[in-house]
PDB file of C-alpha atoms in Angstrom:
ATOM      1  CA  UNK A 283     -29.701 -14.909  -9.939  1.00 92.00           C
ATOM      2  CA  UNK A 284     -28.596 -12.862 -12.941  1.00 97.00           C
ATOM      3  CA  UNK A 285     -25.215 -11.227 -13.627  1.00 98.00           C
ATOM      4  CA  UNK A 286     -25.041  -8.120 -15.791  1.00 97.00           C
ATOM      5  CA  UNK A 287     -21.764  -6.508 -16.883  1.00 97.00           C
ATOM      6  CA  UNK A 288     -20.937  -2.968 -17.879  1.00 96.00           C
ATOM      7  CA  UNK A 289     -17.985  -1.994 -20.039  1.00 96.00           C
ATOM      8  CA  UNK A 290     -15.551  -0.931 -17.297  1.00 97.00           C
ATOM      9  CA  UNK A 291     -14.035  -4.366 -16.633  1.00 97.00           C
ATOM     10  CA  UNK A 292     -15.535  -7.052 -18.832  1.00 96.00           C
ATOM     11  CA  UNK A 293     -12.737  -9.613 -18.199  1.00 97.00           C
ATOM     12  CA  UNK A 294     -13.349  -9.503 -14.427  1.00 98.00           C
ATOM     13  CA  UNK A 295     -17.116  -9.853 -14.942  1.00 98.00           C
ATOM     14  CA  UNK A 296     -16.541 -12.909 -17.131  1.00 98.00           C
ATOM     15  CA  UNK A 297     -14.179 -14.413 -14.537  1.00 98.00           C
ATOM     16  CA  UNK A 298     -16.747 -13.854 -11.769  1.00 98.00           C
ATOM     17  CA  UNK A 299     -19.425 -15.514 -13.922  1.00 98.00           C
ATOM     18  CA  UNK A 300     -17.093 -18.457 -14.540  1.00 97.00           C
ATOM     19  CA  UNK A 301     -16.442 -18.834 -10.804  1.00 97.00           C
ATOM     20  CA  UNK A 302     -20.212 -18.955 -10.235  1.00 97.00           C
ATOM     21  CA  UNK A 303     -20.705 -21.317 -13.186  1.00 96.00           C
ATOM     22  CA  UNK A 304     -23.258 -19.091 -14.846  1.00 95.00           C
ATOM     23  CA  UNK A 305     -23.506 -16.935 -17.955  1.00 96.00           C
ATOM     24  CA  UNK A 306     -23.574 -13.163 -18.105  1.00 97.00           C
ATOM     25  CA  UNK A 307     -27.018 -11.800 -18.950  1.00 97.00           C
ATOM     26  CA  UNK A 308     -27.259 -10.783 -22.584  1.00 97.00           C
ATOM     27  CA  UNK A 309     -27.464  -7.017 -22.831  1.00 96.00           C
ATOM     28  CA  UNK A 310     -26.430  -4.089 -25.009  1.00 95.00           C
ATOM     29  CA  UNK A 311     -24.517  -1.290 -23.295  1.00 94.00           C
ATOM     30  CA  UNK A 312     -23.231   1.223 -25.806  1.00 91.00           C
ATOM     31  CA  UNK A 313     -23.141   4.912 -26.748  1.00 93.00           C
ATOM     32  CA  UNK A 314     -25.137   7.025 -29.139  1.00 94.00           C
ATOM     33  CA  UNK A 315     -23.173   9.319 -31.456  1.00 94.00           C
ATOM     34  CA  UNK A 316     -23.232  12.115 -28.870  1.00 94.00           C
ATOM     35  CA  UNK A 317     -21.920   9.668 -26.207  1.00 93.00           C
ATOM     36  CA  UNK A 318     -25.239   9.237 -24.386  1.00 95.00           C
ATOM     37  CA  UNK A 319     -25.441   5.823 -22.688  1.00 96.00           C
ATOM     38  CA  UNK A 320     -27.934   3.321 -24.073  1.00 95.00           C
ATOM     39  CA  UNK A 321     -28.822   0.055 -22.320  1.00 96.00           C
ATOM     40  CA  UNK A 322     -31.060  -2.756 -23.535  1.00 96.00           C
ATOM     41  CA  UNK A 323     -31.421  -6.038 -21.637  1.00 97.00           C
ATOM     42  CA  UNK A 324     -32.169  -8.993 -23.908  1.00 97.00           C
ATOM     43  CA  UNK A 325     -33.359 -11.460 -21.252  1.00 96.00           C
ATOM     44  CA  UNK A 326     -36.308 -11.532 -18.887  1.00 97.00           C
ATOM     45  CA  UNK A 327     -35.282 -10.265 -15.429  1.00 97.00           C
ATOM     46  CA  UNK A 328     -38.725  -9.894 -13.854  1.00 97.00           C
ATOM     47  CA  UNK A 329     -38.557 -11.062 -10.239  1.00 97.00           C
ATOM     48  CA  UNK A 330     -34.836 -11.878 -10.513  1.00 97.00           C
ATOM     49  CA  UNK A 331     -31.975 -11.136  -8.123  1.00 98.00           C
ATOM     50  CA  UNK A 332     -29.661  -9.130 -10.412  1.00 98.00           C
ATOM     51  CA  UNK A 333     -26.018  -8.189  -9.811  1.00 98.00           C
ATOM     52  CA  UNK A 334     -24.465  -5.450 -11.983  1.00 98.00           C
ATOM     53  CA  UNK A 335     -20.663  -5.703 -12.163  1.00 98.00           C
ATOM     54  CA  UNK A 336     -19.207  -2.282 -12.874  1.00 98.00           C
ATOM     55  CA  UNK A 337     -16.165  -0.492 -11.459  1.00 97.00           C
ATOM     56  CA  UNK A 338     -16.303   3.297 -11.608  1.00 96.00           C
ATOM     57  CA  UNK A 339     -12.690   3.617 -12.708  1.00 96.00           C
ATOM     58  CA  UNK A 340     -11.329   5.656 -15.644  1.00 95.00           C
ATOM     59  CA  UNK A 341     -13.288   7.093 -17.363  1.00 94.00           C
ATOM     60  CA  UNK A 342     -15.026   7.432 -14.001  1.00 96.00           C
ATOM     61  CA  UNK A 343     -17.948   9.592 -15.070  1.00 96.00           C
ATOM     62  CA  UNK A 344     -18.788   7.444 -18.105  1.00 96.00           C
ATOM     63  CA  UNK A 345     -18.667   4.223 -16.083  1.00 97.00           C
ATOM     64  CA  UNK A 346     -20.736   5.708 -13.272  1.00 98.00           C
ATOM     65  CA  UNK A 347     -23.383   6.859 -15.735  1.00 97.00           C
ATOM     66  CA  UNK A 348     -23.436   3.398 -17.319  1.00 97.00           C
ATOM     67  CA  UNK A 349     -24.083   1.881 -13.908  1.00 98.00           C
ATOM     68  CA  UNK A 350     -26.914   4.300 -13.132  1.00 98.00           C
ATOM     69  CA  UNK A 351     -28.608   3.692 -16.486  1.00 98.00           C
ATOM     70  CA  UNK A 352     -28.298  -0.096 -16.066  1.00 98.00           C
ATOM     71  CA  UNK A 353     -29.895   0.146 -12.620  1.00 98.00           C
ATOM     72  CA  UNK A 354     -32.766   2.181 -14.067  1.00 98.00           C
ATOM     73  CA  UNK A 355     -33.267  -0.315 -16.893  1.00 97.00           C
ATOM     74  CA  UNK A 356     -33.477  -3.197 -14.413  1.00 98.00           C
ATOM     75  CA  UNK A 357     -35.843  -1.314 -12.129  1.00 97.00           C
ATOM     76  CA  UNK A 358     -38.194  -0.643 -15.039  1.00 97.00           C
ATOM     77  CA  UNK A 359     -37.916  -4.306 -16.052  1.00 97.00           C
ATOM     78  CA  UNK A 360     -39.244  -5.319 -12.588  1.00 97.00           C
ATOM     79  CA  UNK A 361     -36.106  -6.945 -11.212  1.00 98.00           C
ATOM     80  CA  UNK A 362     -36.788  -8.118  -7.637  1.00 97.00           C
ATOM     81  CA  UNK A 363     -33.458  -6.924  -6.202  1.00 98.00           C
ATOM     82  CA  UNK A 364     -30.646  -4.937  -7.829  1.00 98.00           C
ATOM     83  CA  UNK A 365     -27.129  -5.117  -6.364  1.00 98.00           C
ATOM     84  CA  UNK A 366     -24.442  -2.786  -7.675  1.00 98.00           C
ATOM     85  CA  UNK A 367     -21.188  -4.763  -7.581  1.00 98.00           C
ATOM     86  CA  UNK A 368     -18.448  -2.133  -7.650  1.00 98.00           C
ATOM     87  CA  UNK A 369     -15.020  -3.779  -7.325  1.00 98.00           C
ATOM     88  CA  UNK A 370     -13.587  -0.245  -7.340  1.00 98.00           C
ATOM     89  CA  UNK A 371     -15.746   2.526  -5.872  1.00 97.00           C
ATOM     90  CA  UNK A 372     -14.783   5.751  -7.624  1.00 93.00           C
ATOM     91  CA  UNK A 373     -14.955   9.102  -5.815  1.00 95.00           C
ATOM     92  CA  UNK A 374     -14.192   7.320  -2.520  1.00 94.00           C
ATOM     93  CA  UNK A 375     -11.252   9.641  -1.863  1.00 92.00           C
ATOM     94  CA  UNK A 376     -13.651  12.580  -1.649  1.00 93.00           C
ATOM     95  CA  UNK A 377     -15.186  11.352   1.610  1.00 93.00           C
ATOM     96  CA  UNK A 378     -15.040  14.629   3.575  1.00 92.00           C
ATOM     97  CA  UNK A 379     -14.665  18.368   3.087  1.00 92.00           C
ATOM     98  CA  UNK A 380     -10.908  18.695   2.650  1.00 85.00           C
ATOM     99  CA  UNK A 381     -11.137  22.486   2.413  1.00 87.00           C
ATOM    100  CA  UNK A 382     -13.753  25.223   2.413  1.00 93.00           C
ATOM    101  CA  UNK A 383     -16.359  25.029  -0.368  1.00 94.00           C
ATOM    102  CA  UNK A 384     -15.423  21.531  -1.534  1.00 94.00           C
ATOM    103  CA  UNK A 385     -17.882  18.644  -2.139  1.00 95.00           C
ATOM    104  CA  UNK A 386     -18.298  15.299  -0.420  1.00 96.00           C
ATOM    105  CA  UNK A 387     -18.566  13.430  -3.703  1.00 96.00           C
ATOM    106  CA  UNK A 388     -18.653   9.950  -2.153  1.00 96.00           C
ATOM    107  CA  UNK A 389     -21.944  10.875  -0.491  1.00 97.00           C
ATOM    108  CA  UNK A 390     -23.272  12.249  -3.798  1.00 97.00           C
ATOM    109  CA  UNK A 391     -22.475   8.941  -5.537  1.00 97.00           C
ATOM    110  CA  UNK A 392     -24.197   7.056  -2.713  1.00 97.00           C
ATOM    111  CA  UNK A 393     -27.305   9.196  -3.222  1.00 97.00           C
ATOM    112  CA  UNK A 394     -27.233   8.679  -6.998  1.00 98.00           C
ATOM    113  CA  UNK A 395     -27.040   4.876  -6.662  1.00 98.00           C
ATOM    114  CA  UNK A 396     -29.894   4.820  -4.156  1.00 97.00           C
ATOM    115  CA  UNK A 397     -32.139   7.144  -6.145  1.00 97.00           C
ATOM    116  CA  UNK A 398     -31.475   5.198  -9.354  1.00 97.00           C
ATOM    117  CA  UNK A 399     -32.964   2.137  -7.679  1.00 97.00           C
ATOM    118  CA  UNK A 400     -30.114   0.010  -6.299  1.00 98.00           C
ATOM    119  CA  UNK A 401     -31.157  -2.122  -3.328  1.00 98.00           C
ATOM    120  CA  UNK A 402     -27.655  -3.074  -2.239  1.00 97.00           C
ATOM    121  CA  UNK A 403     -23.989  -2.331  -2.972  1.00 98.00           C
ATOM    122  CA  UNK A 404     -21.049  -4.742  -2.908  1.00 97.00           C
ATOM    123  CA  UNK A 405     -17.571  -3.257  -3.106  1.00 97.00           C
ATOM    124  CA  UNK A 406     -13.965  -3.990  -2.197  1.00 96.00           C
ATOM    125  CA  UNK A 407     -11.665  -2.112   0.195  1.00 95.00           C
ATOM    126  CA  UNK A 408     -13.327   1.284   0.511  1.00 94.00           C
ATOM    127  CA  UNK A 409     -10.857   4.127   0.903  1.00 92.00           C
ATOM    128  CA  UNK A 410     -12.602   5.160   4.127  1.00 89.00           C
ATOM    129  CA  UNK A 411     -14.847   2.935   6.213  1.00 87.00           C
ATOM    130  CA  UNK A 412     -17.231   5.772   7.064  1.00 91.00           C
ATOM    131  CA  UNK A 413     -18.463   5.791   3.447  1.00 94.00           C
ATOM    132  CA  UNK A 414     -20.661   2.844   4.455  1.00 94.00           C
ATOM    133  CA  UNK A 415     -22.646   5.329   6.526  1.00 94.00           C
ATOM    134  CA  UNK A 416     -23.326   7.455   3.454  1.00 96.00           C
ATOM    135  CA  UNK A 417     -25.735   4.785   2.200  1.00 96.00           C
ATOM    136  CA  UNK A 418     -29.303   4.220   3.363  1.00 95.00           C
ATOM    137  CA  UNK A 419     -29.216   0.791   1.709  1.00 97.00           C
ATOM    138  CA  UNK A 420     -27.083  -2.219   2.762  1.00 96.00           C
ATOM    139  CA  UNK A 421     -23.434  -2.096   1.700  1.00 96.00           C
ATOM    140  CA  UNK A 422     -20.953  -4.972   1.912  1.00 96.00           C
ATOM    141  CA  UNK A 423     -17.324  -3.873   1.957  1.00 95.00           C
ATOM    142  CA  UNK A 424     -14.987  -6.780   1.208  1.00 95.00           C
ATOM    143  CA  UNK A 425     -11.399  -6.753   2.452  1.00 94.00           C
ATOM    144  CA  UNK A 426      -8.380  -7.806   0.430  1.00 94.00           C
ATOM    145  CA  UNK A 427      -6.765  -9.811   3.256  1.00 94.00           C
ATOM    146  CA  UNK A 428      -8.224 -13.200   2.139  1.00 93.00           C
ATOM    147  CA  UNK A 429      -6.718 -12.556  -1.279  1.00 95.00           C
ATOM    148  CA  UNK A 430      -3.355 -11.034  -0.373  1.00 97.00           C
ATOM    149  CA  UNK A 431      -2.323 -12.716   2.881  1.00 96.00           C
ATOM    150  CA  UNK A 432      -2.034 -16.212   1.297  1.00 96.00           C
ATOM    151  CA  UNK A 433      -0.049 -14.678  -1.566  1.00 97.00           C
ATOM    152  CA  UNK A 434       2.363 -12.988   0.851  1.00 97.00           C
ATOM    153  CA  UNK A 435       2.797 -16.254   2.757  1.00 96.00           C
ATOM    154  CA  UNK A 436       3.485 -18.157  -0.471  1.00 96.00           C
ATOM    155  CA  UNK A 437       5.720 -15.659  -2.255  1.00 94.00           C
ATOM    156  CA  UNK A 438       7.475 -13.876   0.621  1.00 92.00           C
ATOM    157  CA  UNK A 439       7.060 -15.794   3.877  1.00 94.00           C
ATOM    158  CA  UNK A 440       7.145 -14.187   7.320  1.00 95.00           C
ATOM    159  CA  UNK A 441      10.807 -14.435   8.297  1.00 95.00           C
ATOM    160  CA  UNK A 442      12.154 -10.935   9.105  1.00 96.00           C
ATOM    161  CA  UNK A 443       8.956  -9.485   7.647  1.00 97.00           C
ATOM    162  CA  UNK A 444       7.421  -6.155   8.663  1.00 98.00           C
ATOM    163  CA  UNK A 445       4.122  -4.766   7.398  1.00 98.00           C
ATOM    164  CA  UNK A 446       4.270  -1.023   6.713  1.00 97.00           C
ATOM    165  CA  UNK A 447       1.504   1.554   6.353  1.00 96.00           C
ATOM    166  CA  UNK A 448       2.570   4.265   3.859  1.00 92.00           C
ATOM    167  CA  UNK A 449       0.658   6.918   5.834  1.00 89.00           C
ATOM    168  CA  UNK A 450      -1.090   7.393   9.141  1.00 87.00           C
ATOM    169  CA  UNK A 451      -4.534   7.003   7.558  1.00 86.00           C
ATOM    170  CA  UNK A 452      -3.844   3.428   6.494  1.00 91.00           C
ATOM    171  CA  UNK A 453      -2.696   2.115   9.878  1.00 94.00           C
ATOM    172  CA  UNK A 454      -5.890   0.166  10.586  1.00 93.00           C
ATOM    173  CA  UNK A 455      -5.633  -1.646   7.243  1.00 94.00           C
ATOM    174  CA  UNK A 456      -1.933  -2.453   7.708  1.00 96.00           C
ATOM    175  CA  UNK A 457      -2.510  -3.593  11.290  1.00 96.00           C
ATOM    176  CA  UNK A 458      -5.068  -6.112  10.022  1.00 94.00           C
ATOM    177  CA  UNK A 459      -2.451  -7.594   7.676  1.00 96.00           C
ATOM    178  CA  UNK A 460       0.201  -7.638  10.422  1.00 97.00           C
ATOM    179  CA  UNK A 461      -2.183  -9.465  12.746  1.00 95.00           C
ATOM    180  CA  UNK A 462      -3.065 -12.067  10.122  1.00 95.00           C
ATOM    181  CA  UNK A 463       0.613 -12.623   9.285  1.00 96.00           C
ATOM    182  CA  UNK A 464       1.712 -12.388  12.946  1.00 96.00           C
ATOM    183  CA  UNK A 465       4.518  -9.936  12.134  1.00 97.00           C
ATOM    184  CA  UNK A 466       5.556  -6.434  13.208  1.00 96.00           C
ATOM    185  CA  UNK A 467       4.100  -3.132  12.051  1.00 97.00           C
ATOM    186  CA  UNK A 468       5.774   0.123  10.989  1.00 97.00           C
ATOM    187  CA  UNK A 469       4.315   3.433   9.836  1.00 96.00           C
ATOM    188  CA  UNK A 470       5.508   6.096   7.422  1.00 94.00           C
ATOM    189  CA  UNK A 471       4.872   9.632   8.659  1.00 90.00           C
ATOM    190  CA  UNK A 472       5.046  12.003   5.722  1.00 80.00           C
ATOM    191  CA  UNK A 473       4.853  15.758   6.022  1.00 74.00           C
ATOM    192  CA  UNK A 474       5.472  18.834   3.942  1.00 61.00           C
ATOM    193  CA  UNK A 475       7.168  21.523   6.015  1.00 60.00           C
ATOM    194  CA  UNK A 476       6.004  24.346   3.735  1.00 57.00           C
ATOM    195  CA  UNK A 477       4.704  24.938   0.226  1.00 50.00           C
ATOM    196  CA  UNK A 478       7.230  24.163  -2.469  1.00 48.00           C
ATOM    197  CA  UNK A 479       9.340  21.932  -0.200  1.00 48.00           C
ATOM    198  CA  UNK A 480       9.383  18.194  -0.872  1.00 48.00           C
ATOM    199  CA  UNK A 481       7.849  15.742   1.586  1.00 69.00           C
ATOM    200  CA  UNK A 482       9.954  14.456   4.465  1.00 62.00           C
ATOM    201  CA  UNK A 483       9.451  10.768   5.301  1.00 76.00           C
ATOM    202  CA  UNK A 484       9.857   9.587   8.896  1.00 89.00           C
ATOM    203  CA  UNK A 485       9.703   5.868   9.660  1.00 94.00           C
ATOM    204  CA  UNK A 486       7.948   4.986  12.919  1.00 95.00           C
ATOM    205  CA  UNK A 487       9.233   1.585  13.966  1.00 95.00           C
ATOM    206  CA  UNK A 488      12.424  -0.410  13.493  1.00 94.00           C
ATOM    207  CA  UNK A 489      12.829  -1.744   9.946  1.00 96.00           C
ATOM    208  CA  UNK A 490      16.578  -2.366   9.991  1.00 96.00           C
ATOM    209  CA  UNK A 491      17.335  -5.788   8.527  1.00 96.00           C
ATOM    210  CA  UNK A 492      13.650  -6.336   7.722  1.00 97.00           C
ATOM    211  CA  UNK A 493      11.857  -7.259   4.520  1.00 97.00           C
ATOM    212  CA  UNK A 494       9.081  -4.686   4.284  1.00 98.00           C
ATOM    213  CA  UNK A 495       5.640  -5.036   2.721  1.00 98.00           C
ATOM    214  CA  UNK A 496       3.767  -1.788   2.106  1.00 97.00           C
ATOM    215  CA  UNK A 497      -0.025  -2.159   2.331  1.00 97.00           C
ATOM    216  CA  UNK A 498      -2.421   0.351   0.773  1.00 96.00           C
ATOM    217  CA  UNK A 499      -5.857   0.512  -0.829  1.00 95.00           C
ATOM    218  CA  UNK A 500      -5.115   2.739  -3.859  1.00 95.00           C
ATOM    219  CA  UNK A 501      -2.046   3.561  -5.935  1.00 95.00           C
ATOM    220  CA  UNK A 502      -2.682   6.481  -8.262  1.00 94.00           C
ATOM    221  CA  UNK A 503       0.383   8.528  -9.240  1.00 91.00           C
ATOM    222  CA  UNK A 504       2.657   6.163  -7.298  1.00 91.00           C
ATOM    223  CA  UNK A 505       4.611   8.954  -5.614  1.00 89.00           C
ATOM    224  CA  UNK A 506       3.751   8.056  -2.027  1.00 88.00           C
ATOM    225  CA  UNK A 507       4.636   4.360  -2.343  1.00 93.00           C
ATOM    226  CA  UNK A 508       7.843   4.973  -4.303  1.00 93.00           C
ATOM    227  CA  UNK A 509       9.020   7.598  -1.803  1.00 91.00           C
ATOM    228  CA  UNK A 510       8.073   5.325   1.097  1.00 93.00           C
ATOM    229  CA  UNK A 511      10.124   2.486  -0.406  1.00 95.00           C
ATOM    230  CA  UNK A 512      13.174   4.724  -0.654  1.00 94.00           C
ATOM    231  CA  UNK A 513      12.698   5.913   2.958  1.00 94.00           C
ATOM    232  CA  UNK A 514      12.493   2.337   4.225  1.00 96.00           C
ATOM    233  CA  UNK A 515      15.691   1.326   2.427  1.00 96.00           C
ATOM    234  CA  UNK A 516      17.424   4.437   3.792  1.00 95.00           C
ATOM    235  CA  UNK A 517      16.389   3.252   7.266  1.00 95.00           C
ATOM    236  CA  UNK A 518      18.008  -0.151   6.847  1.00 96.00           C
ATOM    237  CA  UNK A 519      15.307  -2.308   5.237  1.00 97.00           C
ATOM    238  CA  UNK A 520      16.628  -5.193   3.136  1.00 97.00           C
ATOM    239  CA  UNK A 521      13.857  -5.090   0.537  1.00 97.00           C
ATOM    240  CA  UNK A 522      10.490  -3.431  -0.081  1.00 97.00           C
ATOM    241  CA  UNK A 523       7.446  -4.668  -1.939  1.00 97.00           C
ATOM    242  CA  UNK A 524       3.884  -3.343  -2.015  1.00 98.00           C
ATOM    243  CA  UNK A 525       0.419  -4.902  -2.009  1.00 98.00           C
ATOM    244  CA  UNK A 526      -2.292  -2.492  -3.160  1.00 98.00           C
ATOM    245  CA  UNK A 527      -5.929  -3.336  -3.843  1.00 97.00           C
ATOM    246  CA  UNK A 528      -6.808  -0.809  -6.547  1.00 97.00           C
ATOM    247  CA  UNK A 529      -4.265  -0.047  -9.263  1.00 97.00           C
ATOM    248  CA  UNK A 530      -5.456   3.303 -10.608  1.00 96.00           C
ATOM    249  CA  UNK A 531      -1.917   3.999 -11.911  1.00 96.00           C
ATOM    250  CA  UNK A 532      -2.690   7.228 -13.739  1.00 92.00           C
ATOM    251  CA  UNK A 533      -0.311   9.285 -15.846  1.00 89.00           C
ATOM    252  CA  UNK A 534       3.268   8.036 -15.676  1.00 91.00           C
ATOM    253  CA  UNK A 535       2.716   5.906 -12.570  1.00 94.00           C
ATOM    254  CA  UNK A 536       3.683   2.609 -14.217  1.00 96.00           C
ATOM    255  CA  UNK A 537       7.021   4.002 -15.383  1.00 96.00           C
ATOM    256  CA  UNK A 538       7.585   5.503 -11.927  1.00 95.00           C
ATOM    257  CA  UNK A 539       7.006   2.117 -10.276  1.00 96.00           C
ATOM    258  CA  UNK A 540       9.252   0.375 -12.808  1.00 96.00           C
ATOM    259  CA  UNK A 541      12.154   2.695 -11.996  1.00 95.00           C
ATOM    260  CA  UNK A 542      11.527   2.824  -8.230  1.00 95.00           C
ATOM    261  CA  UNK A 543      13.167   1.057  -5.298  1.00 95.00           C
ATOM    262  CA  UNK A 544      10.176  -1.283  -5.039  1.00 96.00           C
ATOM    263  CA  UNK A 545      11.072  -4.914  -5.725  1.00 97.00           C
ATOM    264  CA  UNK A 546       7.507  -5.714  -6.687  1.00 96.00           C
ATOM    265  CA  UNK A 547       4.020  -4.211  -6.778  1.00 98.00           C
ATOM    266  CA  UNK A 548       1.026  -6.534  -6.469  1.00 98.00           C
ATOM    267  CA  UNK A 549      -2.430  -5.194  -7.356  1.00 98.00           C
ATOM    268  CA  UNK A 550      -5.833  -6.745  -8.022  1.00 97.00           C
ATOM    269  CA  UNK A 551      -7.943  -6.633 -11.171  1.00 97.00           C
ATOM    270  CA  UNK A 552     -10.637  -4.443  -9.558  1.00 98.00           C
ATOM    271  CA  UNK A 553      -9.603  -1.986 -12.280  1.00 97.00           C
ATOM    272  CA  UNK A 554      -8.915  -3.457 -15.705  1.00 97.00           C
ATOM    273  CA  UNK A 555      -5.105  -3.549 -16.106  1.00 95.00           C
ATOM    274  CA  UNK A 556      -3.727  -1.510 -18.975  1.00 94.00           C
ATOM    275  CA  UNK A 557      -1.256  -2.892 -21.495  1.00 94.00           C
ATOM    276  CA  UNK A 558       1.535  -0.966 -19.718  1.00 94.00           C
ATOM    277  CA  UNK A 559       0.674  -2.781 -16.471  1.00 95.00           C
ATOM    278  CA  UNK A 560       0.545  -6.184 -18.156  1.00 94.00           C
ATOM    279  CA  UNK A 561       4.015  -5.870 -19.701  1.00 94.00           C
ATOM    280  CA  UNK A 562       5.778  -4.399 -16.655  1.00 95.00           C
ATOM    281  CA  UNK A 563       7.777  -7.085 -14.851  1.00 93.00           C
ATOM    282  CA  UNK A 564       7.588  -5.350 -11.476  1.00 96.00           C
ATOM    283  CA  UNK A 565       3.775  -5.389 -11.388  1.00 97.00           C
ATOM    284  CA  UNK A 566       1.760  -8.541 -10.768  1.00 97.00           C
ATOM    285  CA  UNK A 567      -2.046  -8.769 -10.839  1.00 97.00           C
ATOM    286  CA  UNK A 568      -4.126 -10.952  -8.514  1.00 97.00           C
ATOM    287  CA  UNK A 569      -7.661 -11.840  -9.588  1.00 97.00           C
ATOM    288  CA  UNK A 570     -10.458 -11.100  -7.140  1.00 97.00           C
ATOM    289  CA  UNK A 571     -12.994 -13.073  -9.212  1.00 97.00           C
ATOM    290  CA  UNK A 572     -13.352 -16.027  -6.824  1.00 96.00           C
ATOM    291  CA  UNK A 573     -13.630 -13.819  -3.723  1.00 96.00           C
ATOM    292  CA  UNK A 574     -16.161 -11.519  -5.371  1.00 97.00           C
ATOM    293  CA  UNK A 575     -18.055 -14.495  -6.789  1.00 97.00           C
ATOM    294  CA  UNK A 576     -18.281 -16.121  -3.357  1.00 96.00           C
ATOM    295  CA  UNK A 577     -19.636 -12.886  -1.868  1.00 97.00           C
ATOM    296  CA  UNK A 578     -22.254 -12.621  -4.645  1.00 97.00           C
ATOM    297  CA  UNK A 579     -23.291 -16.231  -4.046  1.00 97.00           C
ATOM    298  CA  UNK A 580     -23.686 -15.612  -0.313  1.00 96.00           C
ATOM    299  CA  UNK A 581     -25.703 -12.434  -0.820  1.00 97.00           C
ATOM    300  CA  UNK A 582     -28.009 -14.236  -3.249  1.00 96.00           C
ATOM    301  CA  UNK A 583     -28.520 -17.132  -0.820  1.00 95.00           C
ATOM    302  CA  UNK A 584     -28.896 -14.775   2.174  1.00 94.00           C
ATOM    303  CA  UNK A 585     -25.788 -16.258   3.837  1.00 93.00           C
ATOM    304  CA  UNK A 586     -23.164 -14.470   5.922  1.00 92.00           C
ATOM    305  CA  UNK A 587     -20.630 -12.384   3.990  1.00 92.00           C
ATOM    306  CA  UNK A 588     -18.596 -11.389   7.057  1.00 87.00           C
ATOM    307  CA  UNK A 589     -17.738 -15.052   7.687  1.00 84.00           C
ATOM    308  CA  UNK A 590     -15.525 -14.856   4.579  1.00 83.00           C
ATOM    309  CA  UNK A 591     -12.963 -13.107   6.780  1.00 76.00           C
ATOM    310  CA  UNK A 592     -13.086 -15.389   9.827  1.00 65.00           C
TER     311      UNK A 592
END
């Protein structure tokens, strides 16, 4: 087995390698003067089972191109099997035609990875489960419950606890957490009555006197979670915290979270945390290195990955 890292999240790649007690494969991944991607692998990979660790986070297009070029380099170096390990799968939010004449970019990315020569994809908490069907190669979609549920039990406990989905689309994910924690479930129904009018938040379920935990897969601008936290408190919740797998946190999202009604935001390191994230007291980062490393080990040894969640 060989591990190869791109530039998107080198610290996570090193932590995964440490959890597997192996070294990252020596390689050069850099840019020419005109920003073209250049890859050179400095070790023999012929006949090897190679895992490329690369999130397609900001800058998404650059990191995606890096991944594609690394796959091509390995294919031409006669690697036996190439697995794209994408802790964060970019373009996952474009999983359907949201309006006329719009793309389904998640399917395009699936096609690009397959045509480049990837034999398998390993990712974490896809925005939409149906994206697995966009691939004609095996895809393993890890869930964040083994990582986050023990943390919730340790830091928060289950007394007067309610799991909350910040929108209708995330109910299945939140229900999984509620089942694991054996607590109640509530849902935020958000709607915009007409253009130019702010969203109205309706809470489905009784949260009065409850400590609420919002569960989501992605936080980008932070508006939805911050507004949901305020709506929950207005409906009688004692406190609100959020557990989110992928901390995109673009623009002024970190400042928005810091000044919000959220007591705490917990994210993973699927996307490399910025300096603003690291110094913000309200945001805590969980490492997915051990979970991702265990999945890589099981794939390499042809063992069950789904049993990780039993």
